[in-house]
Amino acid sequence: MYDVAQVRGDFPILSRQVNGKPLVYLDNGASAQKPQVVIDAVTRAYSHEYANVHRGLHYLSNLATDNYEAARAKIARFLNAAPDHFVFTTGTTEAINLVSYAWAAPRLQAGDEIILSSMEHHANIVPWHFLRERQGVILKWVDVDANGDLDPEAVLAAITPRTRLIAVTHMSNVLGTVVDVAAICRGAQAKGVPVLVDGSQAAVHMAVDVQAIGCDFYAITGHKLYGPSGSGGIFIHPDRMAEMRPFLGGGDMIRDVTRDAITWNDPPMKFEAGTPGIVQQIGLGVAIDYMTGLGMANIAGHERALRDYARARLEGLNWVQVQGNSATKGAIFSFTLDGAAHAHDISTVLDKRGIAVRAGTHCAMPLMQQFGLTATCRASFALYNTVEEVDTLVSALELCHDLFA
Ligand code: PLP
């Protein structure tokens, strides 16, 4: 039995007030709050167990290295990957840039193609635009339909002999659509095309198995997974890793350096130059323990109930337009209100009532352009949200309707 009241007790920030009202935190798609165990782990690491990793032969350095590598093993297990196939980064943005610089840039020629869906986050668009600008790579876009669904067959139909990569989100940060990435990977693999999956949103809400998905790259970001900001990383299939040159150069990623030559360390360290986010990644390991302790199936069940309740309540407001109505939609609701109110005005009214939502283009401008939108509000739910908070949101939207209609 999932006890949301008990779960909420694990997150100290949830008991604070904002603007004199109890905080209703519905901006989890942007970043999630942290349980006390993660805060304690970060404090403990800095208070008692801190030194640089992989370098020292002294006690604290060995302890920090053990903790850091244990975190890698946990996070890799969370994705059903081997530890050596998981590279730490500061999050998804760095992870996708790593693939762009280290794998794609040296391999792709002018006229080669990368397939993207229209609902990608800018983190999975801009690194590929760099290759378009610098190397003449062609970006091929596959639109989602009006419901926000991405048809795997449409993605596969866009493959040509020049396709070198498919880069696609597992879950839209705007519409909440969960994409059948396994179907895309199956079809792409049959045609020899690698697939990068942006798991920033999906990994928070469902169990992820990169081997069952069959992807070549799977990026996650720790700050959405209840871990510290600056944590995260990417699963890289060993065949792709073998094809990659290093990204950043510096300490730790080398074996030998002379005046004339360098040799690389083994992966994954070959792709981790300099002092990494030691404590951040240790904190992420503890956040993963926290989530798996609750059970990913239990979290998913709780969030499905929240999604169904929020969907029904928002559908009852005929002056609210929820964007995207996929059957696979998760608990992410982007919406506009009838009338002239801008999303920023709505979010300001909600903020006065202690409700945190995101307003704007959600780093997904091509999707907004496809849907003819300039901005939306987004309420994104997490494992600690409640149906009562949905009611609070709906009451506040009714107030907005009265104010702005
Ligand atoms: N991809 C998606 C789908 C996201 O929602 C986000 C964050 O909002 C990102 C990528 C960027 O992740 P990060 O914050 O780790 O750079």
Short mmCIF file of C-alpha atoms and ligand atoms in Angstrom, two decimals:
data_model
loop_
_atom_site.label_atom_id
_atom_site.label_comp_id
_atom_site.label_asym_id
_atom_site.label_seq_id
_atom_site.Cartn_x
_atom_site.Cartn_y
_atom_site.Cartn_z
CA MET A 1 0.00 0.00 0.00
CA TYR A 2 1.50 3.32 -1.13
CA ASP A 3 1.25 5.78 1.76
CA VAL A 4 1.57 9.22 0.18
CA ALA A 5 1.32 11.00 3.55
CA GLN A 6 4.34 9.06 4.76
CA VAL A 7 6.17 9.75 1.51
CA ARG A 8 5.49 13.48 1.87
CA GLY A 9 7.02 13.33 5.33
CA ASP A 10 10.30 12.30 3.69
CA PHE A 11 10.53 15.64 1.82
CA PRO A 12 11.13 18.51 4.26
CA ILE A 13 10.39 21.29 1.76
CA LEU A 14 6.82 20.05 1.27
CA SER A 15 5.82 21.24 4.72
CA ARG A 16 6.79 24.85 4.06
CA GLN A 17 4.46 27.64 3.07
CA VAL A 18 4.78 29.87 0.02
CA ASN A 19 3.02 33.24 -0.01
CA GLY A 20 1.26 32.26 3.20
CA LYS A 21 -0.21 29.06 1.72
CA PRO A 22 0.89 25.45 1.96
CA LEU A 23 3.25 24.72 -0.91
CA VAL A 24 1.68 22.76 -3.77
CA TYR A 25 4.68 21.80 -5.85
CA LEU A 26 3.64 20.90 -9.40
CA ASP A 27 6.83 21.84 -11.22
CA ASN A 28 8.42 18.42 -11.00
CA GLY A 29 8.99 18.21 -14.74
CA ALA A 30 11.47 21.05 -14.30
CA SER A 31 13.11 19.66 -11.17
CA ALA A 32 11.95 17.46 -8.30
CA GLN A 33 12.31 18.06 -4.56
CA LYS A 34 14.75 16.02 -2.49
CA PRO A 35 14.01 13.51 0.27
CA GLN A 36 15.81 13.89 3.60
CA VAL A 37 17.89 10.77 2.90
CA VAL A 38 19.45 12.49 -0.11
CA ILE A 39 20.05 15.71 1.82
CA ASP A 40 21.62 13.65 4.63
CA ALA A 41 23.80 11.71 2.19
CA VAL A 42 25.12 14.94 0.68
CA THR A 43 25.79 16.37 4.13
CA ARG A 44 27.48 13.14 5.28
CA ALA A 45 29.65 12.99 2.17
CA TYR A 46 30.90 16.53 2.72
CA SER A 47 31.07 16.28 6.53
CA HIS A 48 32.82 12.94 6.94
CA GLU A 49 33.66 11.19 3.68
CA TYR A 50 34.98 13.76 1.24
CA ALA A 51 38.12 13.73 -0.91
CA ASN A 52 38.82 13.61 -4.62
CA VAL A 53 38.17 10.30 -6.39
CA HIS A 54 40.37 7.92 -8.40
CA ARG A 55 43.50 9.82 -7.43
CA GLY A 56 44.59 9.33 -3.88
CA LEU A 57 45.98 6.38 -2.05
CA HIS A 58 44.73 7.69 1.26
CA TYR A 59 41.75 6.54 3.26
CA LEU A 60 39.28 9.31 2.42
CA SER A 61 40.04 9.25 -1.28
CA ASN A 62 39.49 5.51 -1.37
CA LEU A 63 36.25 5.87 0.60
CA ALA A 64 34.95 8.64 -1.69
CA THR A 65 35.94 6.56 -4.74
CA ASP A 66 34.12 3.51 -3.37
CA ASN A 67 30.99 5.57 -2.68
CA TYR A 68 31.13 7.23 -6.08
CA GLU A 69 31.59 3.95 -7.94
CA ALA A 70 28.89 2.30 -5.82
CA ALA A 71 26.55 5.06 -6.99
CA ARG A 72 27.46 4.31 -10.62
CA ALA A 73 26.68 0.63 -10.07
CA LYS A 74 23.29 1.45 -8.50
CA ILE A 75 22.30 3.89 -11.21
CA ALA A 76 23.38 1.45 -13.92
CA ARG A 77 21.37 -1.33 -12.25
CA PHE A 78 18.36 1.01 -12.14
CA LEU A 79 18.55 1.06 -15.97
CA ASN A 80 19.51 -2.63 -16.21
CA ALA A 81 22.94 -1.71 -17.57
CA ALA A 82 26.46 -2.72 -16.60
CA PRO A 83 28.35 -0.09 -14.54
CA ASP A 84 31.03 0.27 -17.22
CA HIS A 85 28.37 1.23 -19.73
CA PHE A 86 27.16 4.21 -17.70
CA VAL A 87 29.00 7.51 -18.06
CA PHE A 88 28.43 10.20 -15.44
CA THR A 89 27.49 13.66 -16.68
CA THR A 90 25.93 16.73 -15.10
CA GLY A 91 22.60 15.69 -16.58
CA THR A 92 20.91 15.08 -19.90
CA THR A 93 22.11 18.24 -21.62
CA GLU A 94 25.75 17.31 -21.12
CA ALA A 95 25.00 13.66 -21.92
CA ILE A 96 23.52 14.45 -25.34
CA ASN A 97 26.28 16.94 -26.09
CA LEU A 98 28.76 14.18 -25.24
CA VAL A 99 27.18 11.93 -27.86
CA SER A 100 27.05 14.74 -30.37
CA TYR A 101 30.73 15.69 -29.95
CA ALA A 102 32.27 12.32 -29.20
CA TRP A 103 30.25 9.93 -31.36
CA ALA A 104 28.35 11.86 -34.02
CA ALA A 105 30.65 14.75 -35.00
CA PRO A 106 33.60 12.63 -36.18
CA ARG A 107 31.35 10.18 -38.04
CA LEU A 108 28.73 12.30 -39.78
CA GLN A 109 29.28 13.97 -43.16
CA ALA A 110 27.37 16.70 -44.96
CA GLY A 111 24.08 15.25 -46.17
CA ASP A 112 23.88 12.62 -43.44
CA GLU A 113 20.56 12.67 -41.57
CA ILE A 114 19.42 12.67 -37.95
CA ILE A 115 15.76 11.96 -37.25
CA LEU A 116 14.08 13.90 -34.42
CA SER A 117 10.49 14.05 -33.24
CA SER A 118 8.71 17.40 -33.03
CA MET A 119 8.32 17.04 -29.24
CA GLU A 120 12.00 16.97 -28.33
CA HIS A 121 13.40 19.15 -25.56
CA HIS A 122 16.00 21.67 -26.75
CA ALA A 123 18.65 19.49 -25.07
CA ASN A 124 17.88 16.90 -27.75
CA ILE A 125 17.69 19.44 -30.57
CA VAL A 126 20.41 22.05 -30.19
CA PRO A 127 23.41 19.65 -30.12
CA TRP A 128 22.16 18.28 -33.46
CA HIS A 129 21.65 21.80 -34.83
CA PHE A 130 25.35 22.35 -34.09
CA LEU A 131 26.12 19.49 -36.47
CA ARG A 132 23.75 20.98 -39.05
CA GLU A 133 25.47 24.37 -38.81
CA ARG A 134 29.03 23.08 -38.66
CA GLN A 135 28.94 19.96 -40.80
CA GLY A 136 25.91 20.17 -43.06
CA VAL A 137 24.04 17.37 -41.30
CA ILE A 138 20.32 17.33 -42.15
CA LEU A 139 17.71 17.26 -39.37
CA LYS A 140 14.60 15.33 -40.36
CA TRP A 141 11.54 16.02 -38.23
CA VAL A 142 8.72 13.59 -37.55
CA ASP A 143 5.60 15.32 -36.25
CA VAL A 144 3.52 14.01 -33.39
CA ASP A 145 -0.20 13.86 -34.14
CA ALA A 146 -2.85 16.14 -32.61
CA ASN A 147 -3.11 13.86 -29.56
CA GLY A 148 0.62 14.16 -29.02
CA ASP A 149 1.33 10.58 -30.11
CA LEU A 150 4.50 9.69 -31.98
CA ASP A 151 3.93 6.79 -34.36
CA PRO A 152 7.00 4.52 -34.34
CA GLU A 153 6.19 3.54 -37.94
CA ALA A 154 6.36 7.20 -39.00
CA VAL A 155 9.80 7.47 -37.39
CA LEU A 156 10.99 4.31 -39.13
CA ALA A 157 9.49 5.45 -42.44
CA ALA A 158 11.72 8.55 -42.27
CA ILE A 159 14.86 6.38 -42.39
CA THR A 160 16.86 6.67 -45.62
CA PRO A 161 20.30 5.32 -46.58
CA ARG A 162 21.73 8.60 -45.19
CA THR A 163 20.16 8.22 -41.71
CA ARG A 164 22.89 7.99 -39.07
CA LEU A 165 20.90 8.44 -35.85
CA ILE A 166 17.40 8.65 -34.40
CA ALA A 167 17.21 10.90 -31.32
CA VAL A 168 13.89 10.71 -29.54
CA THR A 169 12.37 11.35 -26.15
CA HIS A 170 10.94 8.50 -24.06
CA MET A 171 8.42 10.87 -22.48
CA SER A 172 7.47 14.37 -23.53
CA ASN A 173 8.15 17.04 -20.92
CA VAL A 174 5.25 19.09 -22.35
CA LEU A 175 2.52 16.60 -23.25
CA GLY A 176 3.43 13.68 -21.01
CA THR A 177 3.22 11.25 -23.95
CA VAL A 178 5.21 8.06 -23.40
CA VAL A 179 6.78 6.95 -26.68
CA ASP A 180 7.13 3.31 -27.70
CA VAL A 181 10.91 3.62 -27.94
CA ALA A 182 11.37 -0.17 -27.98
CA ALA A 183 9.42 -0.37 -31.24
CA ILE A 184 11.55 2.42 -32.70
CA CYS A 185 14.75 0.66 -31.60
CA ARG A 186 13.62 -2.69 -33.01
CA GLY A 187 12.89 -1.21 -36.42
CA ALA A 188 15.97 1.00 -36.42
CA GLN A 189 18.26 -1.84 -35.44
CA ALA A 190 16.95 -3.89 -38.36
CA LYS A 191 18.12 -1.05 -40.62
CA GLY A 192 21.40 -0.50 -38.75
CA VAL A 193 20.47 2.92 -37.38
CA PRO A 194 21.48 3.74 -33.78
CA VAL A 195 18.90 5.28 -31.43
CA LEU A 196 19.47 7.82 -28.67
CA VAL A 197 16.66 8.00 -26.10
CA ASP A 198 16.17 11.05 -23.90
CA GLY A 199 14.99 9.45 -20.66
CA SER A 200 14.95 12.65 -18.60
CA GLN A 201 11.24 12.43 -17.85
CA ALA A 202 10.50 8.73 -18.32
CA ALA A 203 13.03 7.34 -15.87
CA VAL A 204 11.33 9.29 -13.08
CA HIS A 205 7.97 7.64 -13.60
CA MET A 206 8.53 4.06 -14.76
CA ALA A 207 10.98 1.19 -14.59
CA VAL A 208 13.46 1.50 -17.45
CA ASP A 209 15.35 -1.44 -18.96
CA VAL A 210 17.79 -0.27 -21.60
CA GLN A 211 18.42 -3.82 -22.74
CA ALA A 212 14.74 -4.52 -23.27
CA ILE A 213 14.39 -1.18 -25.08
CA GLY A 214 17.40 -2.02 -27.23
CA CYS A 215 18.70 1.55 -27.45
CA ASP A 216 22.26 2.67 -28.10
CA PHE A 217 22.16 5.68 -25.76
CA TYR A 218 19.82 6.42 -22.84
CA ALA A 219 20.26 9.75 -21.01
CA ILE A 220 18.97 10.54 -17.53
CA THR A 221 19.14 13.59 -15.30
CA GLY A 222 19.49 13.29 -11.54
CA HIS A 223 17.76 16.46 -10.43
CA LYS A 224 14.44 15.18 -11.77
CA LEU A 225 15.05 11.80 -10.11
CA TYR A 226 14.95 13.35 -6.61
CA GLY A 227 18.74 13.60 -6.66
CA PRO A 228 21.08 16.60 -6.53
CA SER A 229 21.34 19.05 -9.41
CA GLY A 230 24.45 18.38 -11.49
CA SER A 231 24.00 14.61 -11.32
CA GLY A 232 23.02 12.13 -14.02
CA GLY A 233 24.54 10.39 -16.96
CA ILE A 234 24.05 8.20 -19.94
CA PHE A 235 23.96 4.51 -20.78
CA ILE A 236 26.05 3.88 -23.87
CA HIS A 237 25.99 0.56 -25.69
CA PRO A 238 29.53 -0.89 -25.66
CA ASP A 239 29.62 -1.04 -29.48
CA ARG A 240 28.94 2.71 -29.63
CA MET A 241 31.41 3.39 -26.82
CA ALA A 242 34.09 1.69 -28.83
CA GLU A 243 33.36 4.10 -31.67
CA MET A 244 33.59 7.24 -29.50
CA ARG A 245 36.48 9.60 -29.17
CA PRO A 246 36.85 11.47 -25.86
CA PHE A 247 34.78 14.60 -25.28
CA LEU A 248 36.53 16.77 -22.68
CA GLY A 249 40.26 16.38 -22.10
CA GLY A 250 42.00 16.51 -18.73
CA GLY A 251 42.80 14.43 -15.70
CA ASP A 252 41.28 10.99 -15.08
CA MET A 253 40.37 10.31 -18.71
CA ILE A 254 43.95 9.51 -19.69
CA ARG A 255 46.33 6.64 -19.03
CA ASP A 256 49.59 8.27 -20.13
CA VAL A 257 50.55 11.76 -21.20
CA THR A 258 53.93 12.68 -22.63
CA ARG A 259 55.05 15.77 -24.50
CA ASP A 260 54.24 14.01 -27.76
CA ALA A 261 51.38 11.64 -27.10
CA ILE A 262 48.41 10.66 -24.97
CA THR A 263 46.68 7.38 -24.35
CA TRP A 264 43.16 7.09 -23.02
CA ASN A 265 41.81 5.51 -19.89
CA ASP A 266 39.26 2.73 -20.31
CA PRO A 267 35.58 3.65 -20.60
CA PRO A 268 33.62 4.95 -18.81
CA MET A 269 36.44 7.11 -17.38
CA LYS A 270 37.66 7.92 -20.88
CA PHE A 271 34.58 10.17 -21.07
CA GLU A 272 34.85 11.72 -17.59
CA ALA A 273 37.57 14.36 -17.55
CA GLY A 274 38.56 16.27 -14.45
CA THR A 275 37.08 16.17 -10.98
CA PRO A 276 33.52 14.92 -11.40
CA GLY A 277 30.36 15.71 -9.45
CA ILE A 278 31.42 13.34 -6.69
CA VAL A 279 28.87 14.22 -4.05
CA GLN A 280 26.09 14.90 -6.56
CA GLN A 281 26.40 11.40 -8.01
CA ILE A 282 26.62 9.82 -4.56
CA GLY A 283 23.40 11.71 -3.72
CA LEU A 284 21.79 10.43 -6.91
CA GLY A 285 22.66 6.87 -5.89
CA VAL A 286 20.78 7.43 -2.64
CA ALA A 287 17.83 8.95 -4.53
CA ILE A 288 17.71 5.83 -6.70
CA ASP A 289 17.74 3.70 -3.55
CA TYR A 290 14.85 5.79 -2.25
CA MET A 291 12.80 5.30 -5.41
CA THR A 292 13.50 1.58 -5.68
CA GLY A 293 12.68 1.28 -1.96
CA LEU A 294 9.23 2.68 -2.68
CA GLY A 295 9.04 0.46 -5.77
CA MET A 296 8.84 1.80 -9.31
CA ALA A 297 5.58 -0.08 -9.89
CA ASN A 298 4.08 1.53 -6.77
CA ILE A 299 5.24 4.98 -7.84
CA ALA A 300 3.80 4.42 -11.32
CA GLY A 301 0.50 3.24 -9.84
CA HIS A 302 0.22 6.29 -7.59
CA GLU A 303 1.02 8.65 -10.45
CA ARG A 304 -1.45 6.89 -12.77
CA ALA A 305 -4.21 7.53 -10.24
CA LEU A 306 -3.14 11.19 -10.00
CA ARG A 307 -3.10 11.48 -13.78
CA ASP A 308 -6.60 10.00 -14.10
CA TYR A 309 -7.97 12.26 -11.38
CA ALA A 310 -6.32 15.40 -12.78
CA ARG A 311 -7.43 14.52 -16.30
CA ALA A 312 -11.04 14.11 -15.20
CA ARG A 313 -11.03 17.33 -13.16
CA LEU A 314 -9.42 19.39 -15.92
CA GLU A 315 -11.77 17.92 -18.55
CA GLY A 316 -14.62 19.19 -16.38
CA LEU A 317 -13.45 22.76 -17.01
CA ASN A 318 -14.54 23.49 -20.58
CA TRP A 319 -12.50 26.71 -20.60
CA VAL A 320 -9.24 24.82 -20.04
CA GLN A 321 -7.47 23.32 -23.07
CA VAL A 322 -5.14 20.51 -22.10
CA GLN A 323 -2.52 19.86 -24.78
CA GLY A 324 -2.00 16.25 -25.76
CA ASN A 325 -4.40 13.47 -24.95
CA SER A 326 -2.39 10.37 -25.69
CA ALA A 327 -3.54 7.06 -24.24
CA THR A 328 0.04 6.77 -22.93
CA LYS A 329 0.03 10.21 -21.31
CA GLY A 330 1.74 10.42 -17.94
CA ALA A 331 0.97 12.90 -15.17
CA ILE A 332 2.12 16.01 -17.06
CA PHE A 333 -0.52 18.56 -18.08
CA SER A 334 0.22 21.56 -20.26
CA PHE A 335 -2.76 23.83 -20.66
CA THR A 336 -4.06 27.19 -21.74
CA LEU A 337 -7.17 29.00 -20.56
CA ASP A 338 -9.85 30.63 -22.72
CA GLY A 339 -9.57 34.38 -22.71
CA ALA A 340 -6.58 36.63 -23.04
CA ALA A 341 -4.66 35.45 -20.00
CA HIS A 342 -1.04 34.67 -20.73
CA ALA A 343 0.47 31.57 -19.14
CA HIS A 344 2.77 33.82 -17.09
CA ASP A 345 -0.23 35.67 -15.62
CA ILE A 346 -1.90 32.39 -14.72
CA SER A 347 1.23 31.05 -13.07
CA THR A 348 1.56 34.30 -11.09
CA VAL A 349 -1.98 33.90 -9.73
CA LEU A 350 -1.26 30.26 -8.89
CA ASP A 351 1.98 31.25 -7.18
CA LYS A 352 0.07 33.66 -4.93
CA ARG A 353 -1.86 30.60 -3.78
CA GLY A 354 1.29 28.61 -3.09
CA ILE A 355 1.08 26.56 -6.30
CA ALA A 356 4.28 26.14 -8.32
CA VAL A 357 3.83 25.40 -12.04
CA ARG A 358 5.98 26.14 -15.06
CA ALA A 359 4.87 28.65 -17.68
CA GLY A 360 6.40 29.30 -21.08
CA THR A 361 7.64 27.20 -23.97
CA HIS A 362 9.19 24.44 -21.82
CA CYS A 363 12.38 24.28 -23.91
CA ALA A 364 10.30 22.70 -26.67
CA MET A 365 9.75 25.48 -29.19
CA PRO A 366 9.32 23.24 -32.28
CA LEU A 367 6.41 21.52 -30.52
CA MET A 368 4.85 24.84 -29.54
CA GLN A 369 5.20 25.95 -33.17
CA GLN A 370 3.51 22.77 -34.41
CA PHE A 371 0.63 23.23 -31.97
CA GLY A 372 0.32 26.98 -32.75
CA LEU A 373 1.02 27.96 -29.14
CA THR A 374 3.14 30.78 -27.75
CA ALA A 375 3.13 29.51 -24.16
CA THR A 376 1.35 27.12 -21.82
CA CYS A 377 1.20 26.46 -18.09
CA ARG A 378 2.43 23.05 -17.07
CA ALA A 379 1.46 21.10 -13.97
CA SER A 380 3.75 18.09 -13.64
CA PHE A 381 3.18 15.57 -10.86
CA ALA A 382 5.58 13.51 -8.76
CA LEU A 383 5.50 10.61 -6.33
CA TYR A 384 4.58 12.92 -3.42
CA ASN A 385 1.63 14.78 -4.98
CA THR A 386 -1.94 14.18 -3.87
CA VAL A 387 -5.47 14.36 -5.26
CA GLU A 388 -6.11 17.18 -2.78
CA GLU A 389 -3.40 19.15 -4.56
CA VAL A 390 -5.21 18.56 -7.85
CA ASP A 391 -8.31 20.05 -6.21
CA THR A 392 -6.29 23.06 -5.00
CA LEU A 393 -5.00 23.58 -8.55
CA VAL A 394 -8.51 23.35 -10.00
CA SER A 395 -9.89 25.89 -7.45
CA ALA A 396 -7.07 28.28 -8.32
CA LEU A 397 -7.77 27.86 -12.05
CA GLU A 398 -11.43 28.69 -11.37
CA LEU A 399 -10.22 31.89 -9.74
CA CYS A 400 -8.07 32.64 -12.82
CA HIS A 401 -11.10 32.06 -15.03
CA ASP A 402 -13.11 34.56 -12.98
CA LEU A 403 -10.27 37.08 -13.06
CA PHE A 404 -9.36 36.83 -16.73
CA ALA A 405 -12.54 35.74 -18.55
N1 PLP B 1 15.14 16.43 -21.90
C1 PLP B 1 13.93 16.55 -21.33
C2 PLP B 1 12.78 15.78 -21.88
C3 PLP B 1 13.78 17.38 -20.23
O1 PLP B 1 12.57 17.51 -19.66
C4 PLP B 1 14.90 18.08 -19.72
C5 PLP B 1 14.78 19.00 -18.56
O2 PLP B 1 13.85 19.77 -18.47
C6 PLP B 1 16.13 17.93 -20.35
C7 PLP B 1 16.22 17.08 -21.44
C8 PLP B 1 17.36 18.65 -19.88
O3 PLP B 1 17.90 17.98 -18.81
P1 PLP B 1 19.01 18.65 -17.85
O4 PLP B 1 18.27 19.54 -16.93
O5 PLP B 1 19.65 17.52 -17.19
O6 PLP B 1 19.97 19.36 -18.70
#
